């Protein structure tokens, strides 16, 4: 509603009609007849009036937009005076013109006739301009929203505002819409992304857990949100950890296993249990739990069978094969019915723990008694028990297999098994033990001990000597009528070494230490082998016995020189010999054999030498020496000096005129002529001077082991006259 200047409210449509009627009413009193006034009146009309001719009358009427009497005044009416919104409608401005007005739409609005100006009475009005429709003004990614007379920008779906407010106006604000990019999806520890994805809004990534990981949550998807971030993934991959494998009844875990996926835990049945068929395992599954195999451990029931009696009071049996590796405890229930004393009962339980599959037990039983023996396993192990009935042998002390069963063990101990016992009496047996060795006259070992029937199985360690024949006399003390019983046992040779610290002295003598008790006579077997590397045919063997009581026996051996020996010494009470090696030194070589031919006035004197036998050591060389006869008595054969013809001390000195190595001497003989002016070895065989007397000497040298350079032997001397 517009508020008019008259203070009344008038609807706009009716106002125009009212103005027109007012004008007509005012003109009415000034109406004249057509005849009188026709031309005059019209001439007097105001310039903004028109002359209206009606029959005989003319009337001046102000033109539309003017108000007045039509003749003296017609003034412009201001249509806009009631306000633009009243006259032109909403969102307008009103513009008065002489005799009219026009309307213009306000900024942001347009006239419905699409003209710039309009007159509202043709129904034109101002309508809001949809700026958003007109052009895209909101920049890239922006979304235009039209408002009254204006617009504002938001970011499109998939875009986010950056750098300014929202909503924004592109001319005013720096806001930019950027495309949403969620970037790399978050990583899930223990998980990974399946397949393709984009980082744009609405994109989805699908996660899965890696091998060995599992998730409680089934939700595997994360989406790129309008916030430009990924949903936080619900999948929670945890490493599969099956923890400790479950217990399996009657079984224990064996070996290594981990708590990770696929790990296999192996079980073994406890001792006494078995899992027929399959092995027992448990597997760590992808659910993080162990899945056990179906098999289980069931108890092995011990079957006791093949029960038999031996040695009068001993019982043995067999058990079924099965996985029982450890000891089994047996309960042996003994019940005996005796006539003497009258109808007495012997009842007893004996426990035996053994891992043998054929256990044996010797029971403490009365003689001449009917026994029932019930064998079963001790709880908790279960068994099929076995029962045997038997009668023990009569109470006869003089039974031919003896009261005592004497055996030897550990070389030095006697084990005494008594098979029977007598009720109500304890007897003492005296044992006299005498040891002898057939091969030693003075060897003698005597000892004695007492044994009471209290001891069922006794062990007496007497420190017996090995390889000795012992006689054991048993006497029942206090029963002169009971004859003594005699038995013999022989100890085996010692398995340990009884000789130590063997040493050589004075070249061919041996000394050692006997580990047996002092002052006990012992016989030693000595075995000697001799060999010479330089004399193939040489072989020496000696075997003999030595008897000695000393703890450090000595013996000197008759050995050849220049020989390698092996010497074995064994105490006859021992199984083991001691072997040592020794080498004797070489001694003087044998006399050389020579033939000498003297030729008068003709050829040179010739010497024929034969190979000497290598007796006391290897022969290395032969030397021919020339000695002035005058020096013969002072010549020392063992002097090592060997001057040559050129290096001799004086004209009158002797010298070596030839040297021949033993290997160069042929088997038959070698001849050389003295003074033939040749070199033999490094020696010059110089011509002898005529008119002098010489002694020609042959010298043989034995040498062994370099250091053991040994003597010369010279024997054959020749007088040579010229
Ligand atoms: C003009 O605007 C007023 C208030 O804003 C409204 O009540 C009226 O209906 C409008 N007139 C037209 C013709 O749209
Ligand atoms: C992943 O995208 C590539 C490239 O667009 C396409 O070649 C491939 O087949 C897609 N893989 C899957 C599993 O969709
Ligand atoms: C058990 O594990 C240890 C340590 O990992 C390893 O040294 C050993 O060899 C394994 N034993 C077997 C039987 O696998
Ligand atoms: C009975 O005992 C003796 C001596 O202890 C033994 O030599 C013999 O082998 C045993 N008999 C049986 C059947 O074991
Ligand atoms: C023998 O074993 C049974 C069962 O284990 C036990 O009750 C008993 O005391 C044991 N007897 C002896 C003497 O050890
Ligand atoms: C043992 O049993 C046999 C047969 O049953 C019987 O003849 C004998 O007299 C019994 N001996 C004893 C000592 O009870
Ligand atoms: C043997 O002993 C077992 C265990 O003590 C018992 O169950 C069984 O009855 C006995 N058998 C006989 C024949 O005595
Ligand atoms: C054995 O007993 C007899 C008689 O009592 C005694 O003379 C002797 O010395 C005892 N021998 C030993 C080794 O104890
Ligand atoms: C054992 O007895 C026999 C004859 O019975 C006797 O000749 C011998 O000397 C006795 N030996 C010992 C060690 O007493
Ligand atoms: C070695 O023999 C010599 C002479 O035969 C002798 O005097 C010496 O005592 C012996 N040496 C040893 C250690 O017996
Ligand atoms: C050494 O003595 C033992 C035992 O008497 C005998 O068997 C062996 O023949 C003897 N050896 C020599 C070489 O005398
Ligand atoms: C605009 O309006 C149309 C009708 O709606 C008229 O026919 C035109 O004459 C008018 N033009 C102007 C300039 O007013």
PDB file of C-alpha atoms and ligand atoms in Angstrom, residues 428-431 448-451 477, ligand 8:
ATOM      1  CA  UNK A 428      78.715-116.047  59.558  1.00  0.00           C
ATOM      2  CA  UNK A 429      80.665-117.557  56.738  1.00  0.00           C
ATOM      3  CA  UNK A 430      84.403-117.098  56.655  1.00  0.00           C
ATOM      4  CA  UNK A 431      86.034-116.675  53.302  1.00  0.00           C
ATOM      5  CA  UNK A 448      90.107-113.249  54.141  1.00  0.00           C
ATOM      6  CA  UNK A 449      86.766-111.765  55.128  1.00  0.00           C
ATOM      7  CA  UNK A 450      83.609-112.683  56.964  1.00  0.00           C
ATOM      8  CA  UNK A 451      80.131-112.671  55.430  1.00  0.00           C
ATOM      9  CA  UNK A 477      81.689-120.470  61.531  1.00  0.00           C
TER      10      UNK A 477
HETATM   11  C1  LIG B   8      85.931-113.549  60.984  1.00  0.00           C
HETATM   12  O1  LIG B   8      85.345-114.075  62.182  1.00  0.00           O
HETATM   13  C2  LIG B   8      86.248-114.846  62.959  1.00  0.00           C
HETATM   14  C3  LIG B   8      85.466-115.426  64.131  1.00  0.00           C
HETATM   15  O2  LIG B   8      84.711-114.451  64.720  1.00  0.00           O
HETATM   16  C4  LIG B   8      87.405-113.977  63.448  1.00  0.00           C
HETATM   17  O3  LIG B   8      88.309-114.731  64.159  1.00  0.00           O
HETATM   18  C5  LIG B   8      88.091-113.370  62.218  1.00  0.00           C
HETATM   19  O4  LIG B   8      89.091-112.496  62.620  1.00  0.00           O
HETATM   20  C6  LIG B   8      87.105-112.649  61.345  1.00  0.00           C
HETATM   21  N1  LIG B   8      87.761-112.243  60.118  1.00  0.00           N
HETATM   22  C7  LIG B   8      87.622-111.065  59.616  1.00  0.00           C
HETATM   23  C8  LIG B   8      88.376-110.796  58.380  1.00  0.00           C
HETATM   24  O5  LIG B   8      86.906-110.226  60.123  1.00  0.00           O
END
